[in-house]
Coordinates of C-alpha atoms in Angstrom, one line a residue:
M1 CA -1.1 -7.3 -26.8
E2 CA -4.4 -5.6 -25.9
T3 CA -6.0 -6.7 -29.2
E4 CA -4.9 -10.3 -28.6
I5 CA -6.3 -10.2 -25.0
N6 CA -9.6 -8.9 -26.2
L7 CA -9.9 -11.7 -28.8
W8 CA -9.1 -14.3 -26.2
L9 CA -11.5 -12.8 -23.7
D10 CA -14.4 -12.8 -26.2
Q11 CA -13.7 -16.5 -27.0
L12 CA -13.4 -17.4 -23.3
A13 CA -16.7 -15.7 -22.5
D14 CA -18.4 -17.4 -25.4
D15 CA -17.2 -20.8 -24.1
L16 CA -18.1 -20.1 -20.5
F17 CA -21.6 -18.8 -21.2
C18 CA -22.3 -22.2 -22.7
V19 CA -21.0 -24.4 -19.8
D20 CA -23.4 -26.8 -18.2
D21 CA -22.4 -26.6 -14.5
R22 CA -22.3 -29.9 -12.6
D23 CA -20.6 -28.2 -9.6
S24 CA -21.7 -25.0 -7.9
S25 CA -18.6 -24.2 -5.9
L26 CA -16.4 -21.1 -6.0
M27 CA -13.1 -22.7 -6.9
D28 CA -14.3 -25.4 -9.2
G29 CA -17.9 -24.7 -10.4
R30 CA -20.7 -22.2 -11.2
A31 CA -19.8 -19.6 -8.6
G32 CA -16.3 -19.1 -9.9
R33 CA -17.6 -19.0 -13.5
I34 CA -20.2 -16.3 -12.5
L35 CA -17.4 -14.3 -10.9
F36 CA -15.5 -14.1 -14.2
L37 CA -18.7 -13.4 -16.3
V38 CA -19.7 -10.5 -14.1
N39 CA -16.3 -8.9 -14.5
Y40 CA -16.4 -9.6 -18.2
L41 CA -19.8 -8.0 -18.6
K42 CA -18.7 -5.0 -16.5
H43 CA -16.0 -4.5 -19.1
K44 CA -18.1 -5.4 -22.1
P45 CA -21.8 -5.0 -21.2
T46 CA -24.3 -7.0 -23.2
P47 CA -28.0 -6.9 -22.1
L48 CA -28.9 -10.4 -23.3
R49 CA -26.0 -11.9 -21.6
W50 CA -26.8 -10.1 -18.4
A51 CA -30.2 -11.7 -18.5
Y52 CA -28.7 -15.1 -18.9
L53 CA -26.2 -14.4 -16.1
N54 CA -29.0 -13.4 -13.7
E55 CA -30.6 -16.8 -14.4
S56 CA -27.4 -18.5 -13.5
I57 CA -27.1 -16.5 -10.3
Q58 CA -30.6 -17.5 -9.4
A59 CA -29.8 -21.2 -10.0
L60 CA -26.7 -20.8 -7.8
A61 CA -28.8 -19.3 -5.0
E62 CA -31.2 -22.2 -5.1
T63 CA -28.3 -24.6 -4.8
A64 CA -26.7 -22.6 -2.0
M65 CA -29.8 -22.8 0.1
N66 CA -29.4 -26.6 0.3
A67 CA -25.6 -26.8 0.4
S68 CA -24.3 -29.6 2.7
R69 CA -20.7 -28.5 2.8
G70 CA -19.5 -25.3 4.5
D71 CA -15.9 -25.0 3.4
Y72 CA -14.7 -22.1 1.2
S73 CA -13.4 -24.0 -1.8
N74 CA -16.2 -26.4 -2.4
G75 CA -19.0 -25.4 -0.1
L76 CA -21.4 -22.7 1.2
S77 CA -18.9 -20.1 2.5
G78 CA -17.3 -19.8 -1.0
M79 CA -20.7 -19.4 -2.6
N80 CA -21.6 -16.8 0.0
W81 CA -18.4 -15.0 -0.7
L82 CA -19.5 -14.6 -4.3
F83 CA -23.0 -13.4 -3.2
T84 CA -21.3 -10.8 -1.0
Y85 CA -19.1 -9.7 -3.9
L86 CA -22.3 -9.4 -6.1
R87 CA -24.0 -7.3 -3.4
N88 CA -21.0 -5.0 -3.2
Q89 CA -21.0 -4.7 -7.0
E90 CA -24.7 -3.9 -6.9
V91 CA -25.5 -7.0 -9.0
L92 CA -27.4 -8.5 -6.0
T93 CA -29.8 -6.4 -3.9
A94 CA -29.1 -6.0 -0.2
S95 CA -32.4 -7.7 0.6
D96 CA -31.6 -10.7 -1.6
W97 CA -28.2 -10.9 0.0
E98 CA -29.8 -10.9 3.5
I99 CA -31.9 -13.8 2.5
L100 CA -28.9 -15.8 1.3
C101 CA -26.3 -14.7 3.8
G102 CA -28.0 -13.1 6.7
D103 CA -27.7 -16.0 9.1
N104 CA -24.1 -17.2 9.5
K105 CA -24.4 -19.0 12.8
R106 CA -24.0 -22.4 11.2
L107 CA -20.8 -21.3 9.5
E108 CA -19.4 -19.6 12.6
D109 CA -19.9 -22.8 14.6
L110 CA -18.4 -24.9 11.9
S111 CA -15.3 -22.8 11.7
L112 CA -14.8 -22.9 15.4
D113 CA -15.2 -26.7 15.5
M114 CA -12.7 -27.1 12.6
L115 CA -10.2 -24.9 14.4
S116 CA -10.6 -26.8 17.6
D117 CA -9.4 -29.9 15.6
G118 CA -6.4 -28.0 14.2
N119 CA -8.0 -27.6 10.8
Y120 CA -7.1 -24.0 10.0
D121 CA -7.0 -24.6 6.2
Y122 CA -8.0 -21.7 3.9
F123 CA -9.6 -23.9 1.3
Y124 CA -11.1 -26.7 3.4
G125 CA -11.0 -25.5 7.0
A126 CA -11.7 -22.7 9.4
L127 CA -9.8 -19.9 7.8
G128 CA -11.7 -20.0 4.5
I129 CA -15.0 -19.9 6.3
S130 CA -13.9 -17.1 8.6
W131 CA -12.4 -15.2 5.6
Y132 CA -15.9 -15.1 4.0
L133 CA -17.4 -14.0 7.4
L134 CA -14.9 -11.2 7.6
Y135 CA -16.0 -10.1 4.1
A136 CA -19.7 -10.3 5.0
G137 CA -19.1 -8.2 8.0
N138 CA -22.0 -9.4 10.2
S139 CA -20.4 -11.6 12.8
S140 CA -19.9 -10.6 16.4
G141 CA -16.8 -9.7 18.2
S142 CA -17.1 -12.7 20.5
Y143 CA -16.9 -15.0 17.4
Y144 CA -13.5 -13.5 16.4
E145 CA -12.3 -13.6 20.0
G146 CA -13.0 -17.4 19.8
I147 CA -11.1 -17.7 16.5
F148 CA -8.1 -15.9 17.8
S149 CA -8.0 -17.8 21.0
L150 CA -7.9 -21.0 19.1
L151 CA -5.3 -19.7 16.5
N152 CA -3.0 -18.4 19.2
R153 CA -3.3 -21.7 21.1
L154 CA -2.2 -23.6 18.0
M155 CA 0.6 -21.1 17.4
L156 CA 2.0 -21.7 20.9
Q157 CA 2.6 -25.4 20.1
Q158 CA 5.7 -24.5 18.0
G159 CA 7.7 -22.5 20.5
P160 CA 9.4 -19.1 20.2
L161 CA 9.3 -19.1 16.4
A162 CA 5.6 -19.9 16.5
A163 CA 3.8 -21.5 13.6
I164 CA 0.7 -23.7 13.2
P165 CA 1.3 -27.4 12.4
A166 CA 0.3 -28.4 8.9
F167 CA -3.0 -30.2 8.7
D168 CA -3.7 -33.4 6.8
Q169 CA -7.1 -33.3 5.2
D170 CA -7.1 -37.1 4.6
T171 CA -6.4 -38.2 8.1
Y172 CA -8.0 -35.0 9.5
Q173 CA -5.1 -34.7 12.0
P174 CA -2.4 -32.0 12.5
I175 CA 1.1 -33.1 11.4
P176 CA 3.5 -32.5 14.3
D177 CA 6.9 -31.0 13.4
K178 CA 5.7 -29.9 9.9
V179 CA 4.7 -26.4 8.9
D180 CA 3.0 -25.5 5.6
L181 CA 4.2 -22.1 4.3
G182 CA 1.8 -21.7 1.4
L183 CA -0.9 -19.1 0.8
S184 CA -3.5 -21.7 -0.2
H185 CA -3.1 -24.1 2.8
G186 CA -0.4 -22.7 5.1
I187 CA 0.7 -20.0 7.5
S188 CA 0.8 -17.3 4.8
S189 CA -3.0 -17.5 4.8
V190 CA -2.9 -17.2 8.6
L191 CA -0.8 -14.1 8.2
K192 CA -3.2 -12.6 5.7
Y193 CA -6.2 -13.4 7.8
G194 CA -4.5 -11.6 10.8
M195 CA -3.7 -8.6 8.6
Q196 CA -7.2 -8.3 7.4
C197 CA -8.6 -8.5 10.9
Y198 CA -6.2 -5.8 12.1
A199 CA -7.0 -3.5 9.2
K200 CA -10.7 -3.9 10.1
G201 CA -10.1 -3.1 13.8
I202 CA -11.0 -6.6 14.9
C203 CA -9.2 -8.1 18.0
L204 CA -6.3 -5.7 17.4
A205 CA -3.9 -7.0 20.0
E206 CA -4.5 -10.6 19.1
A207 CA -4.3 -9.9 15.4
A208 CA -1.1 -8.1 15.8
S209 CA 0.4 -10.9 17.8
L210 CA -0.7 -13.5 15.2
V211 CA 0.8 -11.4 12.4
N212 CA 4.1 -10.9 14.2
G213 CA 4.4 -14.6 14.9
C214 CA 3.9 -15.5 11.3
V215 CA 6.2 -12.8 10.0
Q216 CA 9.0 -13.8 12.3
Y217 CA 8.6 -17.5 11.4
L218 CA 8.8 -16.7 7.7
M219 CA 11.7 -14.4 8.0
A220 CA 13.6 -16.9 10.0
H221 CA 13.2 -19.5 7.3
A222 CA 13.9 -17.4 4.3
R223 CA 17.0 -18.1 2.1
P224 CA 17.0 -15.2 -0.4
D225 CA 20.7 -15.5 -1.1
G226 CA 20.9 -19.0 -2.4
G227 CA 18.8 -21.7 -4.1
L228 CA 16.2 -21.6 -6.8
S229 CA 13.5 -20.3 -4.5
C230 CA 13.7 -18.2 -1.3
F231 CA 11.2 -20.4 0.5
P232 CA 10.3 -24.1 0.4
N233 CA 6.8 -25.4 0.5
F234 CA 7.2 -26.9 4.0
I235 CA 9.5 -26.8 7.0
E236 CA 9.8 -30.2 8.5
R237 CA 11.8 -31.3 11.4
G238 CA 14.6 -33.5 10.1
G239 CA 13.7 -32.8 6.5
V240 CA 15.7 -31.0 3.8
P241 CA 13.8 -28.0 2.4
S242 CA 13.2 -28.3 -1.3
D243 CA 12.7 -25.6 -3.8
S244 CA 9.1 -24.4 -4.5
R245 CA 7.6 -23.5 -7.9
L246 CA 6.5 -20.1 -9.1
A247 CA 2.8 -19.9 -8.2
W248 CA 0.1 -18.2 -6.2
C249 CA -0.7 -21.3 -4.1
Y250 CA 2.8 -22.1 -2.8
G251 CA 6.2 -20.6 -2.9
D252 CA 7.9 -17.2 -3.2
L253 CA 5.2 -15.1 -5.0
G254 CA 2.5 -15.6 -2.5
I255 CA 4.8 -15.5 0.5
G256 CA 6.8 -12.5 -0.7
Y257 CA 3.8 -10.5 -1.6
T258 CA 2.1 -11.2 1.8
L259 CA 5.2 -10.3 3.7
F260 CA 5.5 -7.1 1.8
E261 CA 1.9 -6.1 2.6
A262 CA 2.4 -7.1 6.2
G263 CA 5.4 -4.9 6.4
R264 CA 3.5 -1.9 5.0
L265 CA 0.6 -2.5 7.4
F266 CA 2.8 -2.7 10.5
N267 CA 5.6 -0.4 9.3
N268 CA 8.0 -3.3 9.5
K269 CA 10.9 -2.3 7.3
E270 CA 12.6 -5.7 7.4
A271 CA 9.5 -7.4 6.2
I272 CA 9.1 -4.9 3.4
Q273 CA 12.7 -5.3 2.3
L274 CA 12.5 -9.1 2.4
G275 CA 9.2 -9.3 0.6
N276 CA 10.5 -7.0 -2.1
K277 CA 13.7 -9.0 -2.4
V278 CA 11.8 -12.2 -2.7
L279 CA 9.5 -10.8 -5.4
L280 CA 12.4 -9.4 -7.4
H281 CA 14.1 -12.8 -7.2
C282 CA 11.0 -14.3 -8.8
T283 CA 11.5 -12.2 -11.9
Y284 CA 14.7 -14.0 -12.8
R285 CA 13.0 -17.4 -12.9
K286 CA 11.9 -17.9 -16.5
T287 CA 12.6 -21.3 -17.8
L288 CA 10.4 -24.4 -17.2
S289 CA 13.0 -25.9 -15.0
Q290 CA 13.2 -22.8 -12.9
T291 CA 9.4 -22.1 -12.7
R292 CA 7.8 -25.5 -13.0
V293 CA 4.8 -23.7 -14.7
E294 CA 3.1 -26.1 -17.1
D295 CA -0.5 -24.9 -17.4
P296 CA -2.2 -21.5 -17.8
G297 CA -4.5 -21.6 -14.7
F298 CA -4.5 -19.3 -11.7
C299 CA -3.6 -21.7 -8.9
H300 CA -0.1 -22.8 -10.1
G301 CA -0.2 -21.7 -13.7
S302 CA 0.9 -18.8 -15.8
A303 CA -2.2 -16.6 -15.3
G304 CA -1.6 -16.7 -11.5
V305 CA 2.0 -15.8 -12.0
A306 CA 1.1 -12.9 -14.3
Y307 CA -1.4 -11.6 -11.7
M308 CA 1.0 -11.9 -8.8
F309 CA 3.5 -9.8 -10.7
H310 CA 0.7 -7.3 -11.5
K311 CA 0.0 -7.1 -7.7
A312 CA 3.7 -6.6 -7.1
W313 CA 3.7 -3.7 -9.5
L314 CA 0.7 -2.1 -7.9
A315 CA 2.4 -2.4 -4.6
T316 CA 5.8 -1.1 -5.6
Q317 CA 5.4 0.7 -8.9
S318 CA 8.6 -1.0 -10.0
D319 CA 8.9 -1.4 -13.8
I320 CA 10.6 -4.7 -13.5
F321 CA 7.3 -6.2 -12.3
V322 CA 5.5 -4.7 -15.4
E323 CA 8.0 -6.5 -17.6
A324 CA 7.5 -9.8 -15.8
R325 CA 3.7 -9.4 -15.8
N326 CA 3.6 -8.8 -19.5
D327 CA 5.9 -11.8 -20.2
W328 CA 3.6 -14.1 -18.2
V329 CA 0.4 -12.7 -19.9
E330 CA 2.0 -13.5 -23.2
R331 CA 2.7 -17.0 -22.0
T332 CA -0.8 -17.4 -20.8
L333 CA -2.2 -16.4 -24.2
Q334 CA 0.0 -19.0 -25.8
M335 CA -1.1 -21.7 -23.3
T336 CA -4.9 -20.9 -23.0
P337 CA -6.1 -22.9 -26.1
F338 CA -4.8 -26.1 -24.5
T339 CA -7.2 -26.2 -21.6
D340 CA -11.0 -26.6 -21.5
N341 CA -11.3 -26.6 -17.7
P342 CA -13.9 -23.9 -16.9
S343 CA -13.0 -23.5 -13.2
L344 CA -11.8 -20.4 -11.3
L345 CA -8.9 -22.2 -9.6
M346 CA -7.4 -24.2 -12.4
G347 CA -9.1 -23.1 -15.6
L348 CA -10.7 -20.6 -17.9
S349 CA -12.6 -18.5 -15.4
G350 CA -9.4 -17.7 -13.4
I351 CA -7.6 -17.0 -16.7
G352 CA -10.4 -14.8 -17.8
L353 CA -10.4 -12.7 -14.6
V354 CA -6.7 -12.1 -15.0
L355 CA -7.0 -11.0 -18.6
T356 CA -10.0 -8.8 -17.9
S357 CA -8.0 -7.0 -15.1
M358 CA -5.1 -6.4 -17.5
L359 CA -7.6 -4.3 -19.7
S360 CA -9.9 -2.8 -17.1
G361 CA -7.6 -2.3 -14.1
D362 CA -10.3 -3.7 -11.9
T363 CA -8.9 -5.9 -9.1
S364 CA -12.1 -6.0 -7.0
W365 CA -12.4 -9.8 -7.3
D366 CA -9.0 -10.8 -6.0
G367 CA -10.1 -11.0 -2.4
C368 CA -11.3 -14.5 -3.3
F369 CA -7.6 -15.4 -3.4
M370 CA -6.6 -13.4 -0.4
L371 CA -4.9 -10.8 -2.5
N372 CA -7.0 -7.7 -1.7
V373 CA -5.4 -4.7 0.0
Y374 CA -8.0 -4.1 2.7

């Protein structure tokens, strides 16, 4: 399989070096493509291609300086996450990073305003922006106190099993009596954010309270002994929970992995056991009707599933996750020729990152998907 991965990676890189970007964002545009190409060239260094990539980074920097949007998926905070990653990888100098990312006041204010409206969304709201700011590491304690004050205020709206109401990006309003469980837009991302803050020593009591609330809510709504999935996508008052697909963005893989890591961080044996049980349950879902995986991308495709099983193996060292990972890598190799989408979230850049990690063992990039282990 290693030979086949290498062949596909070389073809992916050839294709992605030739893309004419019309979008600069992390999840859908140039920034995500750069993230893959940097990791590819770390694995297979080529001086001429490094020169081309440096030109692409410069073009992205010029775009970022004039970005009108601030959100993580499509705006400045996502591009700045990449610049911070490039600084940490010594691709970008500290002085260049300071020019690009040194003043985050606009993003701090934007995230607080979004959260005041209930828009905690990771991709399009406050959490994604604050996730970048956590990574950059140059925001004040008072900023995070403001974030946690607003988050905990939203959590209190749901009673003893606290959870933040889902947020509708079309109407820009919270949805009463509906809770989103997913890692891309729901309380699993809130859980991961609280864990990251706690691990960094930021607002320890508030972060611990937030994490505990999210863990308790998820554990109360698990159904690991029946049904196709252990968790639905949403919990809605009066609604009937439906099964979720196998994916990073929604469903058991993202929730189970985040619960497992929360249990390890806080020495919560119940969360560890449930997280592991959920992840094991995922390994038995293989057919299209069981998985609903129809494309090779990261978000809800086979590459993301393969990578989630890779993370489960790194966390548990259980061979069953190696077998599941390898199966989904094979599926990804079979599906990859049928997409020409260059993006990180849905297309070739995300697939390329997963395949590169299978060869290099380098997972330094996966914080962009909230999968880093502190």
